[in-house]
């Protein structure tokens, strides 16, 4: 397209230049300057229509036309200059640190041939280079619209930038996987259709800010280039390549890097319970990194030793166990101590287990690594050597991540008799559980109501005006629209920016929000001439008089059904019919999860209530199966369906249903059942209301 447009633009410029230069040249050459040839005033009064006076009048008119053209061009050029100046003002200039880093990276790129060493046989060996990467500015998308999803602000090519630290991409993916397991466990343990006024949704509390920031960074496609971080090959992935196994961490990021190792080890233990390398930390070192209650909490893959001597014993026993089993594929063990001890037991244990010891202080370690606040490492004794970038977390961020990891690590037991245990397989990469979009129905036909909009957020979000979908250009604008649909009573600007752009200061995002809202209002106004978003008392809200929202209808119907005295089955059936799919299906915005699960529970309550009121077991089974399609991870619905099948004498079908459920849980990263909510064994003499 650019090759077709530029000749036309050049032609326009030539014509414009000809119009600006040609008339003055012709007038000056043919007629002369306007000051010459003016008639005498008395002669002009007595004889106004002479040849000389007419020539002067035509010359003045020509000059006026040319001046109007020149003034128009000048105004347009000034407007373009102002736009260009504003654009230049928004261009993110590099900070001094980024400019220095860019210069170093350019020097390294152009001097790559010089940074090689020759061995004795003449082969060229590349010297170490930095493993970290530098932040990059935001790029516009394919349509020339700036991305407003916040990902470019919290992520770079090497990892995710947090307000309180930095995570490599591999660790961020593990965090998102652990967060997904939290929501799946909440879905599994929910008991549909509780007694009136007994439904408790306190377990749907949002996850910590650090976790939602990581999830938001992973929503968009990750950058193509990823630097290897500490999680590349387990908890000691970056340390294993260092020249010594006794390392002291110093600098402003030393404790933050140790917390990153601890969190990474817990994630590795959650992902590979049997294959993860041993990770030990002394109680004193753990208390330096985290609060006492966090240290006392059991973590997967992490052992807390009472003292350095206890850690030496654990390392020796771990080495003996690995030697006796013949397995040496769990990676290098890691030990974190408060300082380098002078005794021999630890040195012997480190040599026997080939472990990496990390000391929180210089001490007597062979290698000293200086860690800055961003996780970059270097050796003070070797200025030309630059180490890998380590995961760094402050106490709040580490506590947030461990709070998500710990609930997911609960002891699980396999189902009882009649159920075939599912084979547990460990994926090569973390499997991030997604919200299943089961039980979705096609959207009902749009209600063509003059002067109103139909906003559908159950299923694929769609805004319909007069029966025609409205194309929303910005992804952030679509998020704002769904967010306001979720918060029917309105939301402040701070609430909106904290949800859509988590982890970033709200005052920096006010301009983004205003730009997004302006674009959304312009799009809606162009489609139907309505202003659907109101701003009253510093709160934004959808105008209920101009907009119908399917989520609002489901909420109203569910509240009415829960308190219905007469014809409750009819009221619950209305809830089922109004539900057309998961909230904002296909989108993984972190702030969606609490409302998405609460809305799904409305529908599960409806199916469970209809099944309990149904006296025909076959019809009740169909209702339970429909509820399972809405949430295939809910244990209570599977239990009720299994009991009905058992009461009907269909034992093979009941066993098959239980096995399918167990395999689904295992595929999502969950054990089939846990000790707190066991799924009863399928038995032939099950008591049921249908027996």
XYZ file of C-alpha atoms in Angstrom:
691
model
C 0.000 0.000 0.000
C 2.879 2.378 0.790
C 4.401 1.826 -2.665
C 1.104 2.885 -4.266
C 0.560 5.999 -2.133
C 3.927 7.724 -2.235
C 3.855 8.782 -5.957
C 0.454 10.349 -5.379
C 1.713 12.198 -2.319
C 4.734 13.475 -4.272
C 2.402 14.694 -7.032
C 0.252 16.522 -4.464
C 3.345 18.233 -3.047
C 4.493 19.281 -6.522
C 1.070 20.755 -7.369
C 0.970 22.577 -4.033
C 4.465 23.983 -4.576
C 3.471 25.101 -8.086
C 0.399 26.906 -6.702
C 2.448 28.625 -4.014
C 5.373 29.678 -6.226
C 3.807 30.020 -9.687
C 1.288 32.878 -9.205
C 3.747 35.285 -7.518
C 6.371 34.638 -10.190
C 3.881 35.232 -13.014
C 2.425 38.373 -11.411
C 5.810 39.912 -10.693
C 7.175 39.017 -14.140
C 4.166 40.092 -16.225
C 2.491 42.814 -14.152
C 5.173 43.863 -11.719
C 4.999 44.449 -8.004
C 1.651 45.678 -6.654
C 3.205 48.959 -5.442
C 3.994 49.989 -9.039
C 1.387 51.283 -11.489
C -1.243 52.575 -9.045
C -3.368 55.402 -10.702
C -3.535 58.898 -9.283
C -6.383 59.221 -6.785
C -7.955 62.265 -8.446
C -7.692 60.634 -11.859
C -9.284 57.452 -10.507
C -12.196 59.428 -8.952
C -12.926 61.231 -12.200
C -12.387 58.169 -14.445
C -12.650 54.964 -12.283
C -13.054 52.445 -15.152
C -9.883 52.939 -17.088
C -7.650 50.149 -18.386
C -5.040 50.968 -15.784
C -7.496 50.834 -12.848
C -9.006 47.529 -14.068
C -5.529 45.992 -14.388
C -4.675 47.100 -10.862
C -7.963 45.668 -9.496
C -7.372 42.299 -11.179
C -3.786 42.232 -9.891
C -4.926 42.915 -6.310
C -7.587 40.180 -6.565
C -5.001 37.679 -7.795
C -2.673 38.539 -4.937
C -5.549 38.177 -2.407
C -6.430 34.714 -3.768
C -2.794 33.687 -3.480
C -2.587 35.038 0.092
C -5.685 33.036 1.072
C -4.105 29.883 -0.366
C -0.830 30.569 1.436
C -2.638 31.239 4.724
C -4.565 27.961 4.409
C -1.372 26.017 3.805
C 0.319 27.753 6.735
C -2.554 26.863 9.087
C -2.456 23.209 7.999
C 1.306 23.023 8.410
C 1.048 24.570 11.894
C -1.622 22.026 12.874
C 0.536 19.166 11.630
C 3.492 20.605 13.542
C 1.479 20.709 16.784
C 0.397 17.091 16.306
C 3.982 16.085 15.655
C 5.154 17.954 18.742
C 2.567 16.162 20.907
C 3.620 12.815 19.421
C 7.260 13.556 20.153
C 6.287 14.448 23.696
C 4.727 10.987 24.145
C 7.723 9.084 22.772
C 9.298 7.234 25.733
C 12.884 8.428 25.933
C 15.393 6.009 27.413
C 16.479 6.487 30.967
C 20.212 6.933 31.603
C 20.421 3.279 32.679
C 18.610 2.108 29.539
C 20.764 4.315 27.330
C 23.898 2.885 28.910
C 22.546 -0.652 28.564
C 21.640 -0.044 24.924
C 25.111 1.270 24.206
C 26.650 -1.761 25.859
C 24.365 -4.104 23.935
C 25.265 -2.378 20.657
C 28.935 -2.565 21.458
C 28.568 -6.249 22.244
C 26.700 -6.869 18.992
C 29.229 -5.053 16.794
C 32.168 -6.452 18.694
C 31.000 -10.060 18.865
C 33.947 -11.181 16.791
C 36.386 -9.560 19.182
C 34.870 -11.209 22.282
C 36.176 -14.671 21.552
C 39.134 -16.488 22.933
C 41.411 -18.934 21.194
C 42.144 -22.300 22.728
C 45.347 -24.240 22.325
C 44.078 -25.967 19.204
C 43.026 -22.707 17.605
C 39.246 -23.075 18.148
C 37.283 -19.986 19.004
C 35.353 -20.013 22.291
C 32.743 -17.358 23.037
C 33.134 -15.500 26.294
C 30.153 -15.192 28.677
C 27.553 -12.555 27.876
C 24.749 -11.112 29.938
C 21.673 -13.281 30.298
C 19.364 -10.431 31.234
C 17.358 -8.283 28.839
C 16.259 -4.705 28.811
C 12.765 -3.264 28.807
C 11.401 -2.241 25.457
C 8.893 0.533 24.666
C 5.334 -0.167 23.769
C 4.686 -0.905 20.108
C 1.412 -0.129 18.333
C -0.633 -3.005 17.111
C -1.360 -3.843 13.513
C -4.105 -1.222 13.296
C -1.900 1.535 14.609
C -3.717 1.575 17.956
C -1.649 1.656 21.091
C -2.065 -1.460 23.205
C -3.759 -0.560 26.446
C -3.717 -3.941 28.168
C -0.762 -3.071 30.373
C 1.289 -6.101 29.403
C 4.044 -4.100 27.755
C 4.475 -2.181 31.006
C 4.856 -5.265 33.228
C 6.718 -7.609 30.911
C 9.948 -7.654 28.973
C 11.702 -10.167 26.762
C 13.193 -11.942 29.783
C 10.379 -11.992 32.310
C 7.652 -10.135 34.160
C 8.395 -6.867 35.943
C 6.504 -6.585 39.207
C 6.056 -3.634 41.466
C 7.977 -5.636 44.047
C 10.406 -7.683 41.984
C 11.060 -9.531 38.746
C 10.153 -13.049 37.558
C 11.568 -15.035 34.641
C 8.926 -16.188 32.185
C 9.273 -19.805 33.273
C 8.563 -18.897 36.896
C 5.656 -16.670 35.837
C 4.077 -19.576 33.964
C 4.386 -21.748 37.062
C 2.711 -19.035 39.159
C -0.175 -18.804 36.688
C -0.542 -22.594 36.748
C -0.692 -22.601 40.552
C -3.309 -19.814 40.457
C -5.381 -21.853 38.015
C -5.279 -24.799 40.415
C -6.612 -22.565 43.188
C -9.704 -21.724 41.150
C -10.212 -25.330 40.046
C -10.119 -26.473 43.677
C -12.729 -23.865 44.565
C -14.907 -25.091 41.744
C -14.496 -28.707 42.795
C -15.456 -28.200 46.430
C -18.533 -25.991 45.921
C -21.784 -27.531 47.174
C -24.581 -26.393 44.797
C -27.972 -25.224 46.024
C -27.276 -24.521 49.694
C -30.165 -23.681 52.054
C -31.642 -20.177 51.750
C -29.303 -17.459 53.007
C -26.554 -20.073 53.536
C -24.546 -19.673 50.358
C -21.019 -18.611 51.243
C -18.876 -17.108 48.481
C -16.069 -15.927 50.729
C -13.801 -18.476 49.046
C -14.117 -16.437 45.838
C -11.861 -13.701 47.181
C -9.528 -12.343 44.483
C -5.976 -13.601 44.406
C -3.140 -11.323 45.654
C -2.040 -8.429 43.500
C 1.321 -10.014 42.700
C -0.431 -13.069 41.267
C -2.919 -11.071 39.189
C -0.062 -8.980 37.800
C 1.682 -12.148 36.640
C -1.545 -13.490 35.150
C -2.168 -10.230 33.286
C 1.330 -10.336 31.815
C 0.681 -13.839 30.476
C -2.686 -13.009 28.870
C -1.071 -11.502 25.761
C 1.402 -13.481 23.614
C 4.825 -13.440 25.205
C 7.771 -11.844 23.429
C 9.589 -14.182 21.044
C 12.968 -13.960 22.792
C 13.233 -15.205 26.353
C 16.314 -15.046 28.490
C 17.163 -18.047 30.623
C 16.361 -17.361 34.261
C 16.802 -19.296 37.438
C 13.877 -21.588 36.666
C 15.228 -22.843 33.358
C 16.412 -26.184 34.712
C 14.926 -26.284 38.186
C 15.597 -24.170 41.254
C 19.343 -24.057 40.551
C 19.115 -23.603 36.788
C 21.193 -20.421 36.658
C 23.464 -21.309 39.581
C 24.459 -24.707 38.149
C 26.462 -23.000 35.391
C 28.516 -20.930 37.833
C 32.167 -21.917 38.391
C 31.780 -22.881 42.073
C 29.278 -24.553 44.363
C 29.910 -22.180 47.300
C 28.391 -18.799 46.449
C 27.787 -15.729 48.581
C 25.092 -13.250 47.609
C 25.768 -9.596 48.329
C 24.303 -6.307 47.229
C 20.854 -4.730 47.520
C 19.150 -7.657 45.794
C 20.778 -10.506 47.753
C 17.834 -11.288 50.043
C 15.338 -10.717 47.218
C 17.238 -13.218 45.051
C 17.191 -15.780 47.870
C 13.411 -15.342 48.137
C 13.160 -15.889 44.397
C 15.075 -19.162 44.762
C 12.764 -20.253 47.567
C 9.590 -19.523 45.583
C 11.032 -21.164 42.480
C 11.887 -24.283 44.475
C 8.349 -24.451 45.877
C 6.917 -24.170 42.360
C 9.252 -26.907 41.129
C 8.191 -29.120 44.042
C 4.543 -28.493 43.195
C 5.114 -29.355 39.547
C 7.505 -32.318 40.028
C 6.968 -33.638 43.581
C 9.194 -36.673 43.062
C 11.702 -35.396 40.517
C 12.552 -31.978 41.939
C 16.015 -31.478 43.383
C 16.269 -31.151 47.179
C 16.068 -27.558 48.374
C 17.095 -26.832 51.958
C 17.151 -23.635 53.953
C 18.143 -23.083 57.540
C 15.589 -21.677 59.931
C 17.688 -18.589 60.586
C 18.023 -17.862 56.864
C 14.290 -18.432 56.338
C 13.454 -15.975 59.130
C 15.686 -13.405 57.420
C 13.669 -13.760 54.240
C 10.068 -14.245 55.411
C 7.784 -13.901 58.427
C 7.763 -16.668 61.011
C 4.244 -17.890 60.154
C 5.217 -18.288 56.502
C 8.357 -20.212 57.474
C 6.295 -22.565 59.649
C 3.977 -23.400 56.751
C 4.951 -26.583 54.858
C 6.011 -25.846 51.300
C 6.307 -28.357 48.471
C 9.896 -29.206 47.598
C 11.369 -27.148 50.476
C 12.904 -28.473 53.698
C 13.645 -26.182 56.635
C 16.635 -27.320 58.710
C 16.992 -26.266 62.316
C 20.713 -25.509 61.958
C 23.606 -25.792 59.566
C 24.552 -29.163 61.076
C 21.013 -30.441 60.516
C 21.234 -29.252 56.914
C 24.501 -31.194 56.495
C 22.813 -34.359 57.760
C 19.865 -33.884 55.387
C 22.202 -33.334 52.439
C 24.177 -36.471 53.294
C 21.026 -38.570 53.611
C 19.692 -37.160 50.345
C 22.940 -38.058 48.594
C 22.826 -41.569 50.046
C 19.215 -42.022 48.937
C 20.020 -40.901 45.407
C 23.032 -43.213 45.265
C 21.081 -46.238 46.504
C 18.215 -45.623 44.082
C 20.578 -45.094 41.154
C 18.814 -41.861 40.209
C 20.921 -38.824 39.454
C 18.530 -36.837 37.276
C 16.944 -34.598 39.896
C 19.405 -31.770 39.428
C 21.819 -30.236 41.893
C 20.573 -29.782 45.472
C 20.529 -26.233 46.822
C 21.146 -25.071 50.367
C 20.621 -21.520 51.621
C 22.444 -20.559 54.827
C 22.681 -17.318 56.725
C 26.500 -17.305 56.445
C 29.379 -19.535 55.411
C 30.283 -21.816 58.356
C 33.840 -22.815 59.152
C 33.127 -26.405 60.224
C 33.916 -29.517 58.210
C 30.556 -31.381 58.311
C 28.891 -29.058 55.846
C 31.890 -29.069 53.501
C 31.878 -32.888 53.474
C 28.138 -32.988 52.853
C 28.380 -30.468 50.016
C 31.134 -32.484 48.353
C 29.225 -35.763 48.738
C 25.947 -34.406 47.404
C 27.438 -32.039 44.781
C 25.124 -29.389 46.197
C 25.180 -25.656 45.650
C 25.472 -23.669 48.859
C 24.207 -20.100 48.799
C 25.244 -17.869 51.703
C 23.505 -14.624 52.625
C 26.766 -12.756 53.157
C 30.345 -12.767 51.931
C 31.875 -15.095 54.535
C 34.408 -17.606 53.202
C 32.702 -18.451 49.922
C 34.848 -18.972 46.856
C 32.591 -16.847 44.629
C 30.882 -13.612 45.576
C 27.929 -12.513 43.467
C 26.749 -8.929 43.668
C 22.987 -8.776 42.977
C 21.342 -5.463 42.198
C 17.711 -4.637 42.937
C 16.612 -5.834 39.468
C 18.304 -9.240 39.809
C 21.332 -8.646 37.577
C 24.479 -10.320 38.897
C 28.184 -9.790 38.469
C 31.399 -10.815 40.220
C 33.189 -7.872 41.885
C 36.534 -9.637 41.363
C 35.936 -10.146 37.644
C 34.529 -6.960 36.113
C 34.374 -8.507 32.630
C 32.081 -11.346 33.759
C 28.307 -10.827 33.906
C 26.102 -13.478 35.456
C 22.490 -14.433 34.776
C 19.551 -12.398 35.927
C 17.944 -13.960 39.003
C 14.357 -13.938 40.164
C 14.017 -11.232 42.842
C 11.058 -10.770 45.213
C 10.483 -8.567 48.214
C 8.772 -10.060 51.323
C 5.266 -9.008 50.219
C 5.599 -10.464 46.726
C 7.098 -13.704 48.034
C 4.316 -14.025 50.610
C 1.676 -13.472 47.914
C 3.135 -16.184 45.705
C 3.612 -18.669 48.540
C 0.017 -18.084 49.649
C -1.110 -19.313 46.217
C 1.335 -22.218 46.140
C 0.570 -23.522 49.624
C -3.217 -24.131 49.302
C -2.597 -25.992 46.064
C -0.239 -28.376 47.861
C -2.640 -30.430 49.971
C -2.380 -34.193 50.514
C -4.582 -36.043 48.058
C -5.865 -39.606 48.143
C -7.120 -41.720 45.299
C -10.779 -42.762 44.974
C -12.052 -45.871 46.663
C -13.279 -49.149 45.291
C -14.957 -49.260 41.962
C -12.862 -46.485 40.501
C -9.749 -47.022 38.460
C -6.907 -44.768 39.621
C -5.828 -42.413 36.901
C -2.202 -42.515 35.836
C -0.439 -39.310 36.787
C 1.735 -37.865 34.077
C 3.963 -34.837 34.486
C 3.877 -32.411 31.553
C 7.056 -30.945 30.161
C 5.700 -27.417 30.600
C 3.255 -26.165 33.218
C -0.337 -26.732 32.272
C -2.251 -23.553 33.095
C -5.869 -24.580 33.787
C -8.408 -22.560 31.884
C -12.014 -21.898 32.747
C -14.064 -24.492 30.932
C -16.773 -22.998 28.753
C -19.152 -25.858 29.211
C -22.891 -25.554 28.907
C -22.770 -22.635 26.516
C -25.755 -21.901 24.408
C -26.143 -19.692 21.388
C -26.960 -16.105 22.189
C -30.672 -15.388 21.979
C -31.767 -13.144 19.143
C -31.153 -9.478 19.826
C -34.174 -7.584 21.020
C -34.514 -4.695 18.616
C -35.606 -1.977 21.025
C -35.320 1.533 19.686
C -32.984 3.705 21.728
C -31.434 0.826 23.730
C -28.345 -1.367 23.568
C -28.043 -5.076 24.260
C -24.773 -5.994 26.011
C -24.038 -9.713 26.145
C -21.179 -10.679 28.440
C -22.198 -14.307 29.032
C -20.337 -16.127 26.295
C -18.371 -14.037 23.841
C -18.738 -10.353 24.813
C -20.859 -8.567 22.233
C -22.496 -5.141 22.121
C -25.544 -5.019 19.875
C -27.203 -1.821 18.642
C -30.445 -2.170 16.660
C -29.655 -5.819 15.981
C -26.148 -5.112 14.638
C -22.977 -5.937 16.599
C -20.808 -2.918 17.382
C -17.127 -3.366 16.589
C -15.023 -2.335 19.604
C -11.540 -1.460 18.430
C -9.472 -1.488 21.618
C -9.031 -4.535 23.807
C -8.905 -2.292 26.879
C -12.228 -0.711 25.848
C -13.813 -4.170 25.734
C -12.423 -4.865 29.198
C -13.887 -1.626 30.530
C -17.276 -2.485 29.046
C -17.328 -5.941 30.662
C -15.950 -4.548 33.935
C -18.792 -2.024 34.153
C -21.270 -4.790 33.358
C -19.869 -6.790 36.276
C -20.040 -3.748 38.580
C -23.602 -2.663 37.926
C -23.442 -0.009 40.653
C -20.436 1.615 39.012
C -16.711 1.773 39.684
C -14.196 4.496 40.321
C -11.339 5.212 37.960
C -8.894 3.744 40.483
C -10.858 0.477 40.645
C -10.902 0.216 36.864
C -7.197 0.835 36.309
C -6.178 -1.469 39.170
C -8.214 -4.275 37.599
C -7.235 -3.816 33.950
C -3.623 -2.733 34.511
C -2.639 -4.477 37.766
C 0.704 -3.836 39.343
C 1.108 -0.314 37.953
C 0.552 2.984 39.805
C -2.974 4.239 39.220
C -1.884 7.858 38.733
C 0.211 6.828 35.712
C -2.779 5.181 34.028
C -5.394 7.925 34.318
C -4.609 9.151 30.813
C -4.938 5.636 29.424
C -8.329 5.228 31.043
C -9.591 8.539 29.674
C -8.338 7.648 26.192
C -10.008 4.234 26.390
C -13.320 5.641 27.611
C -13.278 8.384 24.983
C -12.708 5.848 22.230
C -15.463 3.584 23.597
C -17.961 6.436 23.841
C -17.128 7.598 20.329
C -17.601 4.079 18.944
C -20.971 3.600 20.660
C -22.173 7.082 19.713
C -21.271 6.489 16.070
C -23.204 3.199 16.103
C -26.427 4.317 17.747
C -26.105 7.945 18.839
C -26.306 7.039 22.556
C -24.003 7.810 25.466
C -24.206 4.591 27.426
C -21.482 5.314 30.056
C -22.316 7.842 32.760
C -19.835 9.570 35.059
C -21.514 10.602 38.308
C -19.859 11.235 41.701
C -16.461 10.155 40.341
C -17.858 6.759 39.362
C -18.390 5.293 35.918
C -21.419 3.119 35.266
C -23.526 1.747 32.450
C -26.814 3.585 32.083
C -29.470 0.964 32.950
C -32.081 2.982 31.099
C -30.194 2.630 27.825
C -28.490 -0.762 28.149
C -29.773 -4.296 28.741
C -27.148 -6.679 30.188
C -27.654 -10.451 30.259
C -25.536 -10.784 33.409
C -27.907 -8.453 35.262
C -30.857 -10.598 34.201
C -29.220 -13.783 35.513
C -28.442 -12.129 38.843
C -31.995 -10.862 39.213
C -33.511 -14.224 38.300
C -31.177 -16.108 40.668
C -32.026 -13.810 43.583
C -35.735 -14.215 42.823
C -35.467 -18.009 42.602
C -33.548 -18.309 45.869
C -36.416 -16.639 47.746
C -39.319 -17.989 45.680
C -42.084 -19.532 47.794
C -44.428 -20.534 45.006
C -43.247 -22.291 41.828
C -39.534 -22.350 42.685
C -38.878 -24.817 39.861
C -40.177 -22.292 37.334
C -37.948 -19.606 38.805
C -34.861 -21.839 38.649
C -35.682 -22.859 35.092
C -35.678 -19.182 34.133
C -32.095 -18.928 35.462
C -31.018 -21.884 33.335
C -32.591 -20.413 30.213
C -31.028 -16.976 30.773
C -27.493 -18.369 31.077
C -25.722 -18.537 27.711
C -22.112 -19.270 28.692
C -19.224 -18.352 30.958
C -18.650 -14.700 31.708
C -16.491 -13.227 28.909
C -15.746 -16.658 27.493
C -12.396 -16.863 25.751
C -10.812 -14.099 27.838
C -8.472 -14.759 30.768
C -8.487 -11.360 32.467
C -7.554 -12.066 36.111
C -10.255 -9.847 37.586
C -12.920 -11.977 35.890
C -12.456 -15.096 38.016
C -14.458 -14.172 41.166
C -17.519 -12.948 39.243
C -17.224 -15.720 36.653
C -17.331 -18.355 39.404
C -20.154 -16.597 41.269
C -22.232 -16.503 38.083
C -21.481 -20.151 37.326
C -22.650 -21.023 40.840
C -26.024 -19.424 40.131
C -26.511 -21.913 37.303
C -25.216 -24.866 39.326
C -27.691 -23.940 42.063
C -30.461 -23.930 39.474
C -29.615 -27.372 38.082
C -29.162 -28.859 41.556
C -32.465 -27.397 42.763
C -34.312 -28.711 39.708
C -32.730 -32.156 40.144
C -33.643 -32.288 43.844
C -37.236 -31.348 43.075
C -37.523 -33.876 40.251
C -39.100 -37.226 41.206
C -38.217 -38.897 37.921
C -34.627 -40.222 38.338
C -33.944 -40.172 34.613
C -34.977 -36.537 34.340
C -32.954 -35.663 37.466
C -29.922 -37.374 35.930
C -30.311 -35.303 32.761
C -30.390 -32.104 34.837
C -27.273 -33.116 36.737
C -25.491 -33.946 33.490
C -26.414 -30.502 32.158
C -24.922 -28.970 35.305
C -21.758 -31.043 34.830
C -21.430 -29.620 31.330
C -21.505 -26.133 32.858
C -18.835 -27.071 35.412
C -17.132 -30.404 34.703
C -14.940 -30.009 37.838
C -17.680 -29.857 40.478
C -17.501 -32.886 42.740
C -20.984 -32.654 44.287
C -22.765 -32.904 40.935
C -20.702 -35.958 39.974
C -21.447 -37.528 43.338
C -25.206 -37.043 42.971
C -25.177 -38.372 39.414
C -23.168 -41.424 40.531
C -25.638 -42.133 43.316
C -28.582 -41.979 40.913
C -26.866 -44.317 38.451
C -26.049 -46.732 41.262
C -29.634 -46.649 42.535
C -30.863 -47.386 39.014
C -28.571 -50.422 38.856
C -26.282 -48.975 36.179
C -23.068 -49.734 38.023
C -20.802 -49.780 34.975
C -22.027 -46.359 33.915
C -21.461 -45.039 37.441
C -17.889 -46.369 37.471
C -17.262 -44.877 34.031
C -18.549 -41.481 35.198
C -16.271 -41.569 38.255
C -13.249 -42.612 36.179
C -13.895 -39.879 33.616
C -14.087 -37.313 36.395
C -10.840 -38.553 37.945
C -9.038 -38.422 34.611
C -10.286 -34.878 34.036
C -8.922 -33.761 37.400
C -5.578 -35.445 36.762
C -5.285 -33.836 33.325
C -5.850 -30.428 34.939
C -3.083 -31.037 37.485
C -5.253 -32.129 40.432
C -5.346 -35.463 42.192
C -8.745 -37.122 41.815
C -9.897 -36.417 45.403
C -8.450 -34.936 48.532
C -8.724 -35.911 52.152
C -11.096 -33.095 53.042
C -13.673 -33.715 50.319
C -13.477 -37.385 49.362
C -15.723 -38.646 46.618
C -17.414 -41.777 47.989
C -16.821 -45.088 46.340
C -19.367 -46.304 43.855
C -21.385 -48.958 45.639
C -24.327 -51.088 44.693
C -26.374 -50.460 47.831
C -26.290 -46.678 47.687
C -29.237 -45.050 49.401
C -31.010 -42.460 47.346
C -34.338 -40.734 47.136
C -34.888 -42.618 43.878
C -34.265 -46.153 45.277
